[in-house]
Amino acid sequence: MSKLKYPFLDLGTVSAAYADGLKAAACRVIDSGRYVGGGECEAFEKQLARHTGTKYAVGVSNGLDALRLILRAYMALGKLAKGDEVIVPANTYIATVLAITDAGLTPVFVDADLSTLNIDTSLIERAVTPRTRAIMTVHLYGRPAYDDVMASVARRHGLLIIEDNAQAIGADVDGTKTGALGDAAAFSFYPTKNVGAIGDAGAVTTNDNALADAVRALANYGSDTRYHNIYQGFNCRLDPIQAAFLRLKLDDIDTETRHRRALAAIYDAEIGNALVGKPRLATPDNCVWHQYVVRVGNRDKFRAYLTANGVGSDVHYAVPPYLQPCYMQYSHLHFPVTEQLAAEVVSLPISRCTGADDARAIAAIINAYTDD
Ligand SMILES: *Cc1c(COP(=O)(O)O)cnc(C)c1O
């Protein structure tokens, strides 16, 4: 396929802007002779905790492991037990649900809100049962999924709030960053995320000292001190070379967020086509626009039109987790809003590969789309 004029995302182009710094970071790690743990990881963890506004940040191998480790750590601390129920949005990436079932916990899905595409917080309370112990909220597409309703249900029923912050680093609710809203949060630094590593990486943030220690131990064979194993753990550590890359990328997060918000504002102002539903802008804009997701009835036709006009696009996500083949036991469930989204969502280009003029051109192309 020939290269599109307006690619959805080209990671090589994104990295090129950081090339000198990334190469210097790699050399620093190679020359250090320290290839697991060490100063790069510690420095990145401090930087992430400062950025998020939490007491602790623990670097781990990826976002899924960050979620898994939080749940396993709560189990190790006696706050969760096998068979407990965890409320989770029906509209999420499958990793959120995989972490829950991996730990032997039961996901209880709640439908999405058509205006935020996030969990419909007004539906959370009726999903609570005597076995519910936690809400796993997901700040999907970079929009915080946390409000007073969720906080109040959690408080009244004694539920933990665990944030899947894989898509929303830098977002906030009234000045509190995502990752600091609940009891613990998982971050992913998968290369396509707003802060992306040059490979896999993740982190856990929390203000809970016992949880941070348990996550760190579980990620390191269950070892609290060398050759002393308090848990049957895993090897889910953050690589120092990724930590060195991430120190640089996290330093630049405000530029990344500003860029995404500027593109979202252009799309919002300039896309005007009755066939294309735009996401709601927040005022002030507290969303970090991991994806700019429009809704279109005849998605295949719309995407073919975009491609024919040189515009890349993607779909996040076409099949909800509970309808995936690996979750046959949930295939009888039905969440109308989530299923409508799965059929209609299209993600438009919003990375550093896309400039303001590109966004205007993309909007003009979208405005010329017809369904006949
Ligand atoms: C990317 C992502 C994850 C998983 O992160 P990895 O680093 O790819 O394991 C989890 N949840 C959500 C919502 C994600 O977007």
Coordinates of N, CA and C in Angstrom, one line a residue, residues 45-229:
E45 N 10.9 6.6 38.3 CA 9.8 6.4 39.3 C 9.6 7.7 40.0
K46 N 10.6 8.4 40.5 CA 10.5 9.7 41.2 C 9.8 10.7 40.3
Q47 N 10.2 10.7 39.0 CA 9.6 11.7 38.1 C 8.2 11.4 37.9
L48 N 7.8 10.1 37.7 CA 6.4 9.8 37.5 C 5.5 10.1 38.7
A49 N 6.1 9.8 39.9 CA 5.3 10.1 41.1 C 5.1 11.6 41.3
R50 N 6.1 12.4 41.0 CA 6.0 13.8 41.0 C 5.0 14.3 40.0
H51 N 5.1 13.8 38.8 CA 4.1 14.2 37.8 C 2.7 13.9 38.2
T52 N 2.5 12.7 38.7 CA 1.1 12.2 39.0 C 0.6 12.9 40.3
G53 N 1.5 13.2 41.2 CA 1.1 13.7 42.5 C 0.8 12.6 43.5
T54 N 1.5 11.4 43.4 CA 1.3 10.3 44.3 C 2.6 10.2 45.1
K55 N 2.5 9.5 46.2 CA 3.7 9.3 47.0 C 4.6 8.3 46.3
Y56 N 4.1 7.3 45.6 CA 4.9 6.2 45.1 C 4.6 5.9 43.6
A57 N 5.6 5.5 42.9 CA 5.4 5.0 41.5 C 6.4 3.8 41.4
V58 N 5.9 2.7 40.9 CA 6.7 1.5 40.7 C 6.8 1.2 39.3
G59 N 7.9 1.2 38.7 CA 8.1 0.9 37.2 C 7.9 -0.6 37.1
V60 N 7.1 -1.0 36.1 CA 6.9 -2.5 35.8 C 7.0 -2.7 34.3
S61 N 6.8 -3.9 33.9 CA 7.1 -4.4 32.5 C 6.2 -3.9 31.4
N62 N 4.9 -3.7 31.8 CA 3.9 -3.2 30.8 C 2.6 -2.8 31.5
G63 N 1.6 -2.4 30.8 CA 0.4 -1.9 31.4 C -0.4 -3.1 31.9
L64 N -0.5 -4.2 31.2 CA -1.3 -5.3 31.6 C -0.7 -5.8 32.9
D65 N 0.6 -5.9 33.0 CA 1.3 -6.4 34.3 C 1.0 -5.4 35.4
A66 N 1.0 -4.1 35.1 CA 0.7 -3.1 36.1 C -0.7 -3.4 36.7
L67 N -1.7 -3.7 35.9 CA -3.0 -4.0 36.4 C -3.0 -5.3 37.2
R68 N -2.4 -6.3 36.6 CA -2.3 -7.6 37.3 C -1.7 -7.5 38.6
L69 N -0.6 -6.8 38.7 CA 0.2 -6.6 39.9 C -0.6 -5.9 41.0
I70 N -1.4 -4.9 40.6 CA -2.2 -4.2 41.6 C -3.2 -5.2 42.2
L71 N -3.9 -6.0 41.4 CA -4.9 -6.9 41.9 C -4.2 -8.0 42.7
R72 N -3.1 -8.5 42.2 CA -2.4 -9.6 43.0 C -1.9 -9.0 44.4
A73 N -1.4 -7.7 44.3 CA -0.9 -7.1 45.6 C -2.1 -7.0 46.6
Y74 N -3.2 -6.5 46.1 CA -4.4 -6.4 47.0 C -4.8 -7.8 47.6
M75 N -4.6 -8.8 46.7 CA -4.9 -10.2 47.2 C -3.9 -10.5 48.3
A76 N -2.6 -10.3 48.0 CA -1.6 -10.6 49.0 C -1.8 -9.9 50.3
L77 N -2.4 -8.7 50.2 CA -2.6 -7.9 51.5 C -3.9 -8.2 52.1
G78 N -4.7 -9.1 51.5 CA -6.0 -9.5 52.1 C -7.1 -8.6 51.8
K79 N -6.9 -7.7 50.8 CA -8.1 -6.7 50.5 C -8.9 -7.2 49.4
L80 N -8.4 -8.2 48.6 CA -9.2 -8.9 47.6 C -9.0 -10.4 47.7
A81 N -10.0 -11.2 47.4 CA -9.9 -12.6 47.4 C -10.5 -13.2 46.2
K82 N -10.1 -14.4 45.8 CA -10.6 -15.1 44.6 C -12.1 -15.1 44.7
G83 N -12.8 -14.8 43.5 CA -14.2 -14.8 43.4 C -14.8 -13.5 43.7
D84 N -14.1 -12.5 44.3 CA -14.6 -11.2 44.5 C -14.9 -10.5 43.1
E85 N -15.9 -9.6 43.2 CA -16.3 -9.0 41.9 C -15.7 -7.6 41.8
V86 N -15.3 -7.3 40.5 CA -14.7 -6.1 40.2 C -15.5 -5.4 39.1
I87 N -16.0 -4.2 39.4 CA -16.8 -3.5 38.3 C -15.9 -2.9 37.3
V88 N -16.3 -3.1 36.0 CA -15.4 -2.7 35.0 C -16.2 -2.2 33.8
P89 N -15.8 -1.2 33.0 CA -16.6 -0.8 31.9 C -16.6 -1.9 30.8
A90 N -17.8 -2.0 30.2 CA -17.9 -3.0 29.1 C -17.1 -2.5 27.9
N91 N -17.0 -1.2 27.8 CA -16.3 -0.6 26.7 C -14.9 -0.3 27.1
T92 N -14.0 -1.2 26.9 CA -12.6 -1.0 27.3 C -11.7 -1.9 26.4
Y93 N -10.4 -1.7 26.5 CA -9.4 -2.6 25.8 C -9.4 -3.9 26.7
I94 N -9.2 -5.0 26.0 CA -9.3 -6.3 26.7 C -8.3 -6.5 27.9
A95 N -7.2 -5.7 27.9 CA -6.2 -5.9 28.9 C -6.8 -5.7 30.3
T96 N -7.7 -4.7 30.4 CA -8.4 -4.4 31.7 C -9.1 -5.6 32.2
V97 N -9.8 -6.3 31.4 CA -10.5 -7.5 31.8 C -9.6 -8.7 32.0
L98 N -8.6 -8.8 31.2 CA -7.6 -9.9 31.4 C -7.0 -9.9 32.7
A99 N -6.7 -8.7 33.2 CA -6.0 -8.6 34.5 C -7.0 -9.1 35.6
I100 N -8.3 -8.8 35.5 CA -9.2 -9.3 36.5 C -9.4 -10.8 36.5
T101 N -9.6 -11.4 35.3 CA -9.8 -12.8 35.3 C -8.5 -13.6 35.6
D102 N -7.4 -13.0 35.2 CA -6.1 -13.6 35.6 C -5.9 -13.8 37.1
A103 N -6.4 -12.9 37.8 CA -6.3 -12.9 39.3 C -7.4 -13.8 39.9
G104 N -8.3 -14.4 39.1 CA -9.3 -15.2 39.7 C -10.5 -14.4 40.2
L105 N -10.5 -13.1 39.8 CA -11.6 -12.2 40.2 C -12.7 -12.2 39.1
T106 N -13.9 -11.8 39.5 CA -15.0 -11.8 38.5 C -15.3 -10.4 38.0
P107 N -15.2 -10.2 36.7 CA -15.5 -8.9 36.1 C -17.0 -8.7 36.1
V108 N -17.5 -7.6 36.5 CA -19.0 -7.2 36.4 C -19.0 -6.0 35.5
F109 N -19.5 -6.2 34.3 CA -19.4 -5.1 33.3 C -20.6 -4.1 33.5
V110 N -20.2 -2.8 33.2 CA -21.2 -1.8 33.2 C -21.1 -1.0 31.9
D111 N -22.2 -0.7 31.3 CA -22.3 -0.1 29.9 C -21.7 1.3 29.9
A112 N -21.4 1.7 28.7 CA -20.8 3.1 28.5 C -21.8 4.2 28.4
D113 N -21.4 5.4 28.5 CA -22.2 6.6 28.4 C -21.9 7.1 27.0
L114 N -22.9 7.3 26.2 CA -22.7 7.7 24.8 C -22.1 9.1 24.6
S115 N -22.1 9.9 25.7 CA -21.5 11.2 25.5 C -20.1 11.2 25.9
T116 N -19.6 10.3 26.8 CA -18.2 10.3 27.2 C -17.5 9.1 26.7
L117 N -18.2 8.1 26.2 CA -17.7 6.8 25.8 C -17.1 6.0 26.9
N118 N -17.1 6.6 28.1 CA -16.5 5.9 29.3 C -17.7 5.2 30.1
I119 N -17.3 4.6 31.2 CA -18.3 3.9 32.0 C -19.4 4.9 32.4
D120 N -20.7 4.5 32.3 CA -21.8 5.3 32.7 C -21.9 5.2 34.2
T121 N -21.5 6.3 34.9 CA -21.3 6.2 36.4 C -22.7 6.0 37.0
S122 N -23.8 6.4 36.3 CA -25.1 6.3 36.9 C -25.6 4.9 37.0
L123 N -24.9 4.0 36.3 CA -25.2 2.5 36.3 C -24.4 1.7 37.3
I124 N -23.4 2.3 37.9 CA -22.5 1.6 38.8 C -23.2 1.0 40.0
E125 N -24.0 1.8 40.7 CA -24.5 1.3 42.0 C -25.4 0.0 41.8
R126 N -26.1 0.0 40.7 CA -27.0 -1.2 40.6 C -26.2 -2.5 40.3
A127 N -24.9 -2.3 39.9 CA -24.0 -3.5 39.6 C -23.3 -4.0 40.9
V128 N -23.5 -3.2 42.0 CA -22.9 -3.6 43.3 C -23.6 -4.8 43.9
T129 N -22.9 -5.8 44.3 CA -23.4 -6.9 45.1 C -22.6 -7.1 46.4
P130 N -23.1 -8.0 47.2 CA -22.3 -8.2 48.5 C -20.8 -8.7 48.2
R131 N -20.5 -9.2 47.0 CA -19.2 -9.6 46.7 C -18.3 -8.6 46.0
T132 N -18.9 -7.4 45.7 CA -18.1 -6.4 45.0 C -17.1 -5.8 45.9
R133 N -15.9 -5.7 45.4 CA -14.8 -5.1 46.2 C -14.1 -3.9 45.6
A134 N -14.3 -3.8 44.3 CA -13.5 -2.7 43.6 C -14.2 -2.3 42.3
I135 N -13.9 -1.0 42.0 CA -14.2 -0.5 40.7 C -12.9 -0.3 39.9
M136 N -12.8 -0.9 38.7 CA -11.7 -0.7 37.9 C -12.2 0.3 36.8
T137 N -11.8 1.5 37.0 CA -12.3 2.5 36.0 C -11.2 2.7 34.9
V138 N -11.6 3.0 33.7 CA -10.7 3.1 32.6 C -10.9 4.5 32.0
H139 N -9.9 5.3 31.9 CA -9.9 6.6 31.3 C -9.7 6.5 29.8
L140 N -10.8 6.0 29.2 CA -10.6 5.6 27.8 C -10.4 6.8 26.9
Y141 N -9.6 6.6 25.9 CA -9.3 7.6 24.9 C -8.7 8.9 25.5
G142 N -8.3 8.8 26.7 CA -7.6 10.0 27.4 C -8.6 10.9 28.2
R143 N -9.9 10.4 28.3 CA -10.9 11.2 29.1 C -11.1 10.6 30.5
P144 N -10.9 11.4 31.5 CA -11.0 10.9 32.9 C -12.4 10.3 33.1
A145 N -12.4 9.1 33.6 CA -13.7 8.4 33.9 C -13.7 8.3 35.5
Y146 N -14.1 9.4 36.1 CA -14.2 9.5 37.5 C -15.0 10.7 37.8
D147 N -16.0 10.5 38.7 CA -16.8 11.7 39.1 C -17.3 11.4 40.5
D148 N -18.1 12.4 41.0 CA -18.6 12.3 42.4 C -19.5 11.1 42.6
V149 N -20.2 10.7 41.5 CA -21.1 9.6 41.7 C -20.3 8.3 41.9
M150 N -19.2 8.1 41.1 CA -18.4 6.9 41.3 C -17.7 7.0 42.7
A151 N -17.2 8.1 43.1 CA -16.5 8.3 44.4 C -17.5 7.9 45.5
S152 N -18.7 8.4 45.4 CA -19.7 8.2 46.4 C -20.2 6.7 46.5
V153 N -20.3 6.1 45.4 CA -20.7 4.6 45.4 C -19.5 3.9 46.1
A154 N -18.3 4.2 45.7 CA -17.1 3.5 46.3 C -17.1 3.7 47.8
R155 N -17.3 4.9 48.2 CA -17.2 5.3 49.6 C -18.3 4.5 50.4
R156 N -19.5 4.6 49.9 CA -20.7 4.0 50.6 C -20.6 2.5 50.7
H157 N -20.0 1.8 49.7 CA -19.9 0.4 49.7 C -18.5 -0.1 50.0
G158 N -17.6 0.8 50.4 CA -16.3 0.4 50.8 C -15.5 -0.3 49.6
L159 N -15.6 0.3 48.4 CA -14.9 -0.3 47.3 C -13.6 0.4 47.0
L160 N -12.6 -0.4 46.6 CA -11.4 0.2 46.1 C -11.7 0.8 44.7
I161 N -11.0 1.9 44.4 CA -11.1 2.5 43.0 C -9.7 2.3 42.4
I162 N -9.6 1.5 41.4 CA -8.4 1.2 40.7 C -8.5 1.8 39.3
E163 N -7.5 2.6 38.9 CA -7.6 3.3 37.6 C -6.7 2.6 36.6
D164 N -7.3 2.3 35.4 CA -6.6 1.9 34.3 C -6.2 3.2 33.5
N165 N -5.0 3.7 33.8 CA -4.6 5.0 33.3 C -3.7 4.9 32.0
A166 N -3.9 3.7 31.3 CA -3.0 3.5 30.2 C -3.2 4.5 29.1
Q167 N -4.3 5.1 29.0 CA -4.6 6.0 27.9 C -4.7 7.5 28.3
A168 N -4.5 7.8 29.6 CA -4.8 9.2 30.0 C -3.7 9.8 30.8
I169 N -2.5 9.5 30.7 CA -1.4 10.1 31.5 C -1.5 11.6 31.2
G170 N -1.5 12.4 32.2 CA -1.5 13.9 32.1 C -2.9 14.5 32.2
A171 N -3.9 13.7 32.1 CA -5.3 14.2 32.3 C -5.5 14.5 33.8
D172 N -6.6 15.2 34.1 CA -6.9 15.5 35.5 C -8.4 15.8 35.7
V173 N -8.8 15.6 37.0 CA -10.1 16.0 37.4 C -10.0 17.1 38.4
D174 N -10.4 18.3 38.1 CA -10.3 19.5 39.0 C -8.9 19.6 39.6
G175 N -7.9 19.4 38.8 CA -6.5 19.6 39.2 C -5.8 18.3 39.7
T176 N -6.6 17.3 40.0 CA -5.9 16.0 40.5 C -5.7 15.1 39.3
K177 N -4.5 14.7 39.1 CA -4.1 13.9 37.9 C -4.8 12.5 37.9
T178 N -5.2 12.0 36.7 CA -5.5 10.6 36.7 C -4.3 9.9 37.1
G179 N -4.5 8.8 37.8 CA -3.4 8.1 38.4 C -3.2 8.4 39.9
A180 N -3.9 9.5 40.3 CA -3.9 9.9 41.7 C -5.4 10.0 42.2
L181 N -6.3 9.6 41.4 CA -7.8 9.8 41.8 C -8.3 8.7 42.7
G182 N -7.8 7.5 42.5 CA -8.3 6.4 43.2 C -7.2 5.8 44.2
D183 N -7.3 4.5 44.5 CA -6.4 3.9 45.5 C -5.1 3.4 44.8
A184 N -5.2 3.1 43.5 CA -4.0 2.7 42.8 C -4.3 2.8 41.3
A185 N -3.2 3.0 40.5 CA -3.4 3.2 39.1 C -2.3 2.4 38.3
A186 N -2.7 2.0 37.1 CA -1.8 1.3 36.2 C -1.6 2.2 35.0
F187 N -0.3 2.3 34.6 CA 0.1 3.1 33.4 C 0.7 2.1 32.4
S188 N 0.5 2.4 31.1 CA 1.2 1.7 30.1 C 2.0 2.7 29.3
F189 N 3.2 2.3 29.0 CA 4.0 3.1 28.1 C 4.3 2.4 26.8
Y190 N 3.3 1.6 26.4 CA 3.4 1.0 25.0 C 3.7 2.1 24.0
P191 N 4.4 1.8 23.0 CA 4.9 2.9 22.1 C 3.8 3.8 21.5
T192 N 2.6 3.3 21.3 CA 1.5 4.2 20.8 C 0.9 5.1 21.8
K193 N 1.2 4.9 23.1 CA 0.5 5.7 24.1 C 1.0 7.1 24.1
N194 N 0.4 8.0 24.8 CA 0.8 9.4 24.8 C 2.2 9.6 25.3
V195 N 2.6 8.8 26.3 CA 4.0 8.8 26.7 C 4.5 7.3 26.3
G196 N 5.2 7.2 25.2 CA 5.5 5.9 24.7 C 7.0 5.5 24.9
A197 N 7.3 4.3 25.3 CA 8.6 3.8 25.3 C 9.0 3.3 24.0
I198 N 10.3 2.8 23.9 CA 10.7 2.2 22.6 C 10.6 0.7 22.8
G199 N 9.4 0.2 23.2 CA 9.2 -1.2 23.5 C 8.1 -1.2 24.6
D200 N 8.0 -2.3 25.4 CA 7.0 -2.4 26.4 C 7.5 -1.8 27.7
A201 N 6.6 -1.1 28.4 CA 6.9 -0.6 29.8 C 5.6 -0.2 30.4
G202 N 5.6 -0.1 31.8 CA 4.4 0.3 32.5 C 4.8 0.7 33.9
A203 N 3.8 1.1 34.7 CA 4.0 1.6 36.1 C 2.8 1.5 36.9
V204 N 3.0 1.5 38.2 CA 1.8 1.5 39.2 C 2.1 2.8 40.0
T205 N 1.0 3.6 40.2 CA 1.1 4.7 41.2 C 0.1 4.5 42.3
T206 N 0.5 5.0 43.5 CA -0.4 4.8 44.7 C 0.1 5.7 45.8
N207 N -0.7 6.0 46.7 CA -0.3 6.7 48.0 C -0.1 5.7 49.1
D208 N -0.4 4.4 48.8 CA -0.5 3.4 49.8 C 0.9 2.7 49.8
N209 N 1.6 2.9 50.9 CA 3.0 2.4 51.1 C 3.0 0.8 51.0
A210 N 2.0 0.2 51.7 CA 2.0 -1.3 51.7 C 1.7 -1.8 50.3
L211 N 0.8 -1.2 49.6 CA 0.5 -1.6 48.2 C 1.8 -1.5 47.3
A212 N 2.4 -0.3 47.4 CA 3.6 -0.1 46.6 C 4.7 -1.1 46.9
D213 N 4.9 -1.4 48.1 CA 5.9 -2.5 48.5 C 5.5 -3.8 47.9
A214 N 4.2 -4.2 48.0 CA 3.7 -5.5 47.6 C 3.9 -5.6 46.0
V215 N 3.5 -4.5 45.3 CA 3.7 -4.5 43.9 C 5.2 -4.7 43.5
R216 N 6.0 -3.9 44.2 CA 7.5 -4.0 43.9 C 8.0 -5.4 44.1
A217 N 7.6 -6.0 45.2 CA 8.0 -7.4 45.6 C 7.5 -8.4 44.6
L218 N 6.2 -8.3 44.3 CA 5.6 -9.3 43.4 C 6.2 -9.2 42.0
A219 N 6.6 -8.0 41.6 CA 7.2 -7.8 40.3 C 8.6 -8.4 40.2
N220 N 9.2 -8.7 41.4 CA 10.6 -9.1 41.5 C 10.7 -10.5 42.2
Y221 N 10.0 -11.5 41.7 CA 9.9 -12.8 42.2 C 9.3 -12.9 43.6
G222 N 8.6 -11.9 44.0 CA 8.0 -11.9 45.3 C 9.0 -11.7 46.4
S223 N 10.1 -11.0 46.0 CA 11.2 -10.9 46.9 C 11.2 -9.5 47.6
D224 N 11.3 -9.4 48.9 CA 11.3 -8.1 49.5 C 12.8 -7.6 49.7
T225 N 13.6 -8.6 50.1 CA 15.0 -8.3 50.1 C 15.7 -9.5 49.4
R226 N 16.9 -9.3 49.0 CA 17.6 -10.3 48.1 C 17.5 -11.7 48.6
Y227 N 17.0 -12.6 47.7 CA 16.9 -14.0 48.1 C 16.0 -14.3 49.3
H228 N 15.1 -13.4 49.5 CA 14.1 -13.6 50.5 C 12.7 -13.4 49.9
N229 N 11.9 -14.5 49.8 CA 10.7 -14.4 49.0 C 9.5 -14.5 49.9

